[in-house]
mmCIF file of C-alpha atoms in Angstrom:
data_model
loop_
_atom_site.group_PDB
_atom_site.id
_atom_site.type_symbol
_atom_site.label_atom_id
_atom_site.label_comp_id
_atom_site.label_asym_id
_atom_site.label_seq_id
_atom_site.Cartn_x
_atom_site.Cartn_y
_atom_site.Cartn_z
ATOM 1 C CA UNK A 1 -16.095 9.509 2.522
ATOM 2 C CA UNK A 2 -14.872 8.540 -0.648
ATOM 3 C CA UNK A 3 -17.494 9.445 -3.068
ATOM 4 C CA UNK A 4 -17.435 9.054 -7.177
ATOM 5 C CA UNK A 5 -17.097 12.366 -7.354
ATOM 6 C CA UNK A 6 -14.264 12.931 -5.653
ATOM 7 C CA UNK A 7 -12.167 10.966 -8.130
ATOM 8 C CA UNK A 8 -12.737 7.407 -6.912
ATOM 9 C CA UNK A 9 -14.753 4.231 -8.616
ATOM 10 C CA UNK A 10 -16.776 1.566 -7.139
ATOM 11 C CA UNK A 11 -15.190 -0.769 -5.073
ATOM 12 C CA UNK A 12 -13.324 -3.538 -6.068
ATOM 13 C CA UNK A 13 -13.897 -6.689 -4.072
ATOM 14 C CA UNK A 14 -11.368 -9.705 -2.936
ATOM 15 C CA UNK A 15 -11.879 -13.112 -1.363
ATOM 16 C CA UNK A 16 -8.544 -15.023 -0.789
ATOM 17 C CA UNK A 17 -10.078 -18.521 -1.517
ATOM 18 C CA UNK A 18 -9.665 -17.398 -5.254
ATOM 19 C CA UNK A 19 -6.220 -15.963 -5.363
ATOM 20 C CA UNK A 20 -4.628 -19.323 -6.421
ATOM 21 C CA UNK A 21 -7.168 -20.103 -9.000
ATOM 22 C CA UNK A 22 -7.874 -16.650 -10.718
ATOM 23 C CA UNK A 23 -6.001 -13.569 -11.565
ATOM 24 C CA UNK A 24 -8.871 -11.407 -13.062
ATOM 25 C CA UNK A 25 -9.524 -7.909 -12.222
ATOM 26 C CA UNK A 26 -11.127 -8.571 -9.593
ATOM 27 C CA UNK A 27 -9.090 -10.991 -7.944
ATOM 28 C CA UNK A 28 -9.211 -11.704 -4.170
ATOM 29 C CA UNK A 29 -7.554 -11.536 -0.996
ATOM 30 C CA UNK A 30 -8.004 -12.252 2.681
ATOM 31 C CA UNK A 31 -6.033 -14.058 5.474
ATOM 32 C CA UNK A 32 -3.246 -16.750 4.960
ATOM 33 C CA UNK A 33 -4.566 -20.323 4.847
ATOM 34 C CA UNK A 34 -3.214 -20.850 8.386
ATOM 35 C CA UNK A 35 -6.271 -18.279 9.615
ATOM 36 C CA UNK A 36 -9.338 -19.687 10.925
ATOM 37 C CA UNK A 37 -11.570 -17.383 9.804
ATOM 38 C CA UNK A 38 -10.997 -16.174 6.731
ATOM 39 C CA UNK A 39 -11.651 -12.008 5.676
ATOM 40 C CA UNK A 40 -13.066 -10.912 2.486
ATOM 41 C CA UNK A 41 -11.738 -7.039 2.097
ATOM 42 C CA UNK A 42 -13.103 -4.358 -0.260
ATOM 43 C CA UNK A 43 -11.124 -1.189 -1.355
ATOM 44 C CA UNK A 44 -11.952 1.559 -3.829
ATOM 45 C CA UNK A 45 -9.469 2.421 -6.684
ATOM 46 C CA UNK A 46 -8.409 5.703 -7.010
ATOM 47 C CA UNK A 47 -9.488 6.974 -10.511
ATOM 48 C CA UNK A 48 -7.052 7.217 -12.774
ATOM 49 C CA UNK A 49 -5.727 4.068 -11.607
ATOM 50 C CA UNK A 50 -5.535 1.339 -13.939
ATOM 51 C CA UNK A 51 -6.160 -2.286 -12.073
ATOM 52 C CA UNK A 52 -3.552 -5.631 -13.225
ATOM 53 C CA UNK A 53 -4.683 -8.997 -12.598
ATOM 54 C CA UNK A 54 -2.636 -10.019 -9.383
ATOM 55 C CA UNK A 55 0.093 -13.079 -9.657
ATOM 56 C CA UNK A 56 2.029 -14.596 -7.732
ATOM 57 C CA UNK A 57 1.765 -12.627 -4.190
ATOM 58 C CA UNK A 58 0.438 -9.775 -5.423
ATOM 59 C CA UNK A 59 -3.429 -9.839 -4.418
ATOM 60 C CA UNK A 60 -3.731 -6.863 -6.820
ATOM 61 C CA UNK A 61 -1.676 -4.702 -9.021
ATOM 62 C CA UNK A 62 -2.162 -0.806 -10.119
ATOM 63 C CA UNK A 63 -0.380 1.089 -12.953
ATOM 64 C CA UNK A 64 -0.185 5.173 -12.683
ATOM 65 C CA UNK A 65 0.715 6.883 -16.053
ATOM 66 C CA UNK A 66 1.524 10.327 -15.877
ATOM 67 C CA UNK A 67 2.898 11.346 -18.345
ATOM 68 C CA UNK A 68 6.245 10.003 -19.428
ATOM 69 C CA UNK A 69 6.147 8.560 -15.748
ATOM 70 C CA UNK A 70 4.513 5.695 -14.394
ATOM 71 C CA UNK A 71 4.137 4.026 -10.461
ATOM 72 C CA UNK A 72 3.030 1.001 -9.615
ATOM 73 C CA UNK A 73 1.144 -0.250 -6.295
ATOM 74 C CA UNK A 74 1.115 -3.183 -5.153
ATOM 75 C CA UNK A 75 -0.963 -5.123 -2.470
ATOM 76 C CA UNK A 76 0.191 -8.286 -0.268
ATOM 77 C CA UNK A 77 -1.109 -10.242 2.050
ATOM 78 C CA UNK A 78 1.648 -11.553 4.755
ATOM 79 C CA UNK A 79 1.006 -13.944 8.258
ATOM 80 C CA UNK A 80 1.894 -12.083 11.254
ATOM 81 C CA UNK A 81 3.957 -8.879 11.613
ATOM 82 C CA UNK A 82 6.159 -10.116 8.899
ATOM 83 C CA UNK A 83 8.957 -8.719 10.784
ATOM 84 C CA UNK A 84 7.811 -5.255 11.972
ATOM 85 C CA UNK A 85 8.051 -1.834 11.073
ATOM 86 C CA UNK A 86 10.845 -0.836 11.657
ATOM 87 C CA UNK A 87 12.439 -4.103 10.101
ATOM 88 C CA UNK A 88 10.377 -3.467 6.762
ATOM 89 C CA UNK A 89 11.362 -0.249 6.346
ATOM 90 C CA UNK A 90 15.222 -0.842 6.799
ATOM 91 C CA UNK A 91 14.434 -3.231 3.884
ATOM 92 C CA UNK A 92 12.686 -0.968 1.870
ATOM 93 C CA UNK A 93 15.480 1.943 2.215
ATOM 94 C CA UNK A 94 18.068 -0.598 1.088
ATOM 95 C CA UNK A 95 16.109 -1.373 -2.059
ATOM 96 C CA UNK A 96 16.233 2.637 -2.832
ATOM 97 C CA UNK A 97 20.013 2.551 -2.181
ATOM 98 C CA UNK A 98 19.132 5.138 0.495
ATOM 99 C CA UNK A 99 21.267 5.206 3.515
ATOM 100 C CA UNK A 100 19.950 4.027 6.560
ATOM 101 C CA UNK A 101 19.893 6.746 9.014
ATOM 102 C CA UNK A 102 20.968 6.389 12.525
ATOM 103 C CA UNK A 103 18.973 4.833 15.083
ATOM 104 C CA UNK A 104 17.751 8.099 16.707
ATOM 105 C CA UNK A 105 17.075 9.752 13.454
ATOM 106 C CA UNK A 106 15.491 6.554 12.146
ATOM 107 C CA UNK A 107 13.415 6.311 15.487
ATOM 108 C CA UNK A 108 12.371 10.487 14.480
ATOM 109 C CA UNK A 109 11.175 9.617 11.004
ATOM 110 C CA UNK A 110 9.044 6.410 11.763
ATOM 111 C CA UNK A 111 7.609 8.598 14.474
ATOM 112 C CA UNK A 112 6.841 11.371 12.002
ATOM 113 C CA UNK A 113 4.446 8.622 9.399
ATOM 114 C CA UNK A 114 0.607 8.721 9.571
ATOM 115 C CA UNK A 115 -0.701 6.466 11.530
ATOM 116 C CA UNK A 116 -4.283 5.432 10.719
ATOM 117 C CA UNK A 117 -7.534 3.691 11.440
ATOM 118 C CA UNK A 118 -9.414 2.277 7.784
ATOM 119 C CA UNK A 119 -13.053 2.679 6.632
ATOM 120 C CA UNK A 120 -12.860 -1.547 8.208
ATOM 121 C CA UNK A 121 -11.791 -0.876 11.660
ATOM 122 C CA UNK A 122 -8.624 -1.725 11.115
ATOM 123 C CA UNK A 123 -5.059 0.150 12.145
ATOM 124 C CA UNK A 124 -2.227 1.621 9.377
ATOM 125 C CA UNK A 125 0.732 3.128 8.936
ATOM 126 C CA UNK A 126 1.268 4.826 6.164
ATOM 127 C CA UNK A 127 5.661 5.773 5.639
ATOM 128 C CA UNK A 128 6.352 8.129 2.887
ATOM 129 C CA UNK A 129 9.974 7.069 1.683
ATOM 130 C CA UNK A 130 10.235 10.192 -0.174
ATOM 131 C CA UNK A 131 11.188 12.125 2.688
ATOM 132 C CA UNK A 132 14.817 10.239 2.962
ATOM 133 C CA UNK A 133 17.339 10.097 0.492
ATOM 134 C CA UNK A 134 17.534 12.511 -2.611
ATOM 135 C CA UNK A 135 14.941 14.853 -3.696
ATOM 136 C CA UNK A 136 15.512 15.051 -6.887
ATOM 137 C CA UNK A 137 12.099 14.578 -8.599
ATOM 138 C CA UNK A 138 13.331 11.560 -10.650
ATOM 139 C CA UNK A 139 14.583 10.047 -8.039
ATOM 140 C CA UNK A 140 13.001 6.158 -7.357
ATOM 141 C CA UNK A 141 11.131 6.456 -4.057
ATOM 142 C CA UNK A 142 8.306 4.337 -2.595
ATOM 143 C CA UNK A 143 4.755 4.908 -0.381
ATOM 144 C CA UNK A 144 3.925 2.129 1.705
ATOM 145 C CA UNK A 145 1.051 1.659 4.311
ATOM 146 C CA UNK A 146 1.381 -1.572 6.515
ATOM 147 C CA UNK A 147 -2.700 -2.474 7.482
ATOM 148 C CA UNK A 148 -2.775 -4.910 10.580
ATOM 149 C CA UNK A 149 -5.112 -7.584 9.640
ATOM 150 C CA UNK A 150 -6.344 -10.456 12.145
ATOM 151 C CA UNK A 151 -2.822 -12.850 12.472
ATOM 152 C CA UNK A 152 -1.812 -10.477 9.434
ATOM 153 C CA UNK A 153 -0.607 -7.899 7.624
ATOM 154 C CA UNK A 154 -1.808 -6.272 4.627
ATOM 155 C CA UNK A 155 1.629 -4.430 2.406
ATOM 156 C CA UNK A 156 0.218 -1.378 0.002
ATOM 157 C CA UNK A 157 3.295 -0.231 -1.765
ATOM 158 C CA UNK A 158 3.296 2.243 -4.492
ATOM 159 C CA UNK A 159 6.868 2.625 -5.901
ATOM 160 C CA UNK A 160 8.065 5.366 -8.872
ATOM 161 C CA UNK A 161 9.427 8.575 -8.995
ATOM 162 C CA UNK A 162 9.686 10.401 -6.172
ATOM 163 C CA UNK A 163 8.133 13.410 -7.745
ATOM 164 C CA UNK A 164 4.764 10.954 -9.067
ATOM 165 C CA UNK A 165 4.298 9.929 -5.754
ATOM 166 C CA UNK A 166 4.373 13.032 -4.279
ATOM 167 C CA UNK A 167 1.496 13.825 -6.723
ATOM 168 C CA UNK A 168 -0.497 10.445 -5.737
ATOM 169 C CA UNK A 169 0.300 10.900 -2.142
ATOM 170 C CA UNK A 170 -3.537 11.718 -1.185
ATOM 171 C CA UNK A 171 -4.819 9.400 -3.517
ATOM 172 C CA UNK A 172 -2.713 6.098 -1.627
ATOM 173 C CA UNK A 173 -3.902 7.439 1.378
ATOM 174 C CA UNK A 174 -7.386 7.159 0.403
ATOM 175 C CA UNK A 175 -7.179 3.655 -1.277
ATOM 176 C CA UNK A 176 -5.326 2.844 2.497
ATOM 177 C CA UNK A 177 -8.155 4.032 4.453
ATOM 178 C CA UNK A 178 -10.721 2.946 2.331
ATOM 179 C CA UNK A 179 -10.244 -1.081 3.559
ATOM 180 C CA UNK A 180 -12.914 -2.791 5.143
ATOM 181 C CA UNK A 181 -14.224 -5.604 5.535
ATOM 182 C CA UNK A 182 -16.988 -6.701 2.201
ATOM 183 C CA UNK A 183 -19.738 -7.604 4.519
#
């Protein structure tokens, strides 16, 4: 599906035994310690995108210049749920200084995001943030997919102007979807 030629690279790779111990550019990522089995994962980077040695959390970084703009996307690796959906995104509306909408109309937007199923079996959401609050093109907004893993969840968060990710919209969907499972 996701081919060189239409605007992605070669696969990065990431095994979570090394996250601790390296931070290159291809760093690595998997389940938490806790998990019994751990999961080597593979993703391809949109092109365009330029890859950051993880730290701290972050299993990988991306940086998105356009322009005078720029959007960054993280990826991190959490045990469990790590509270939910709809519990994330309350969190993630407070960071934009949006207000929270009511239950019902909360209830109608998650119900509106794209669910979907990666090139690795495994089941997303993807919630585009820059559907609430202003839309003014300027205006700090966020994409975020939430990947179940097994016992965890993968966060893919791309954060910048509303009007950038608006423009990178199909290409976040396509890193999302592209997660599977190295061997």
């Amino acid at each position: 599906l996701l081919l060189a030629g239409c605007g992605f690279q070669e696969p990065t790779w990431y095994t979570y035994e090394e996250i601790n111990t390296k931070a290159p550019a291809s760093s690595t990522m998997g389940k938490p310690s806790s998990a019994s089995q751990p999961v080597s994962l593979i993703w391809t980077k949109p092109n365009g995108w330029s890859e950051e040695p993880g730290s701290s959390m972050r299993l990988a970084t991306f940086t998105i210049h356009q322009n005078e703009t720029t959007g960054t996307c993280s990826l991190i690796i959490l045990a469990g749920t790590a509270g939910g959906l709809e519990a994330n995104v309350r969190r993630w509306i407070e960071q934009l200084n949006i207000e929270i909408p009511p239950a019902d109309e909360l209830e109608t937007f998650l119900d509106r995001q794209q669910e979907f199923r990666s090139e690795g079996g495994f089941d997303g959401i993807l919630i585009d943030l820059t559907e609430l609050g202003s839309q003014e093109p300027d205006t700090p907004s966020m994409l975020s997919a939430m990947i179940s893993l097994d016992g965890s969840t993968l966060f893919v968060k791309l954060t910048g102007p509303s009007r950038l990710l608006k423009e990178e919209k199909d290409s976040f969907s396509k890193l999302c979807q592209s997660i599977r499972n190295k061997t």
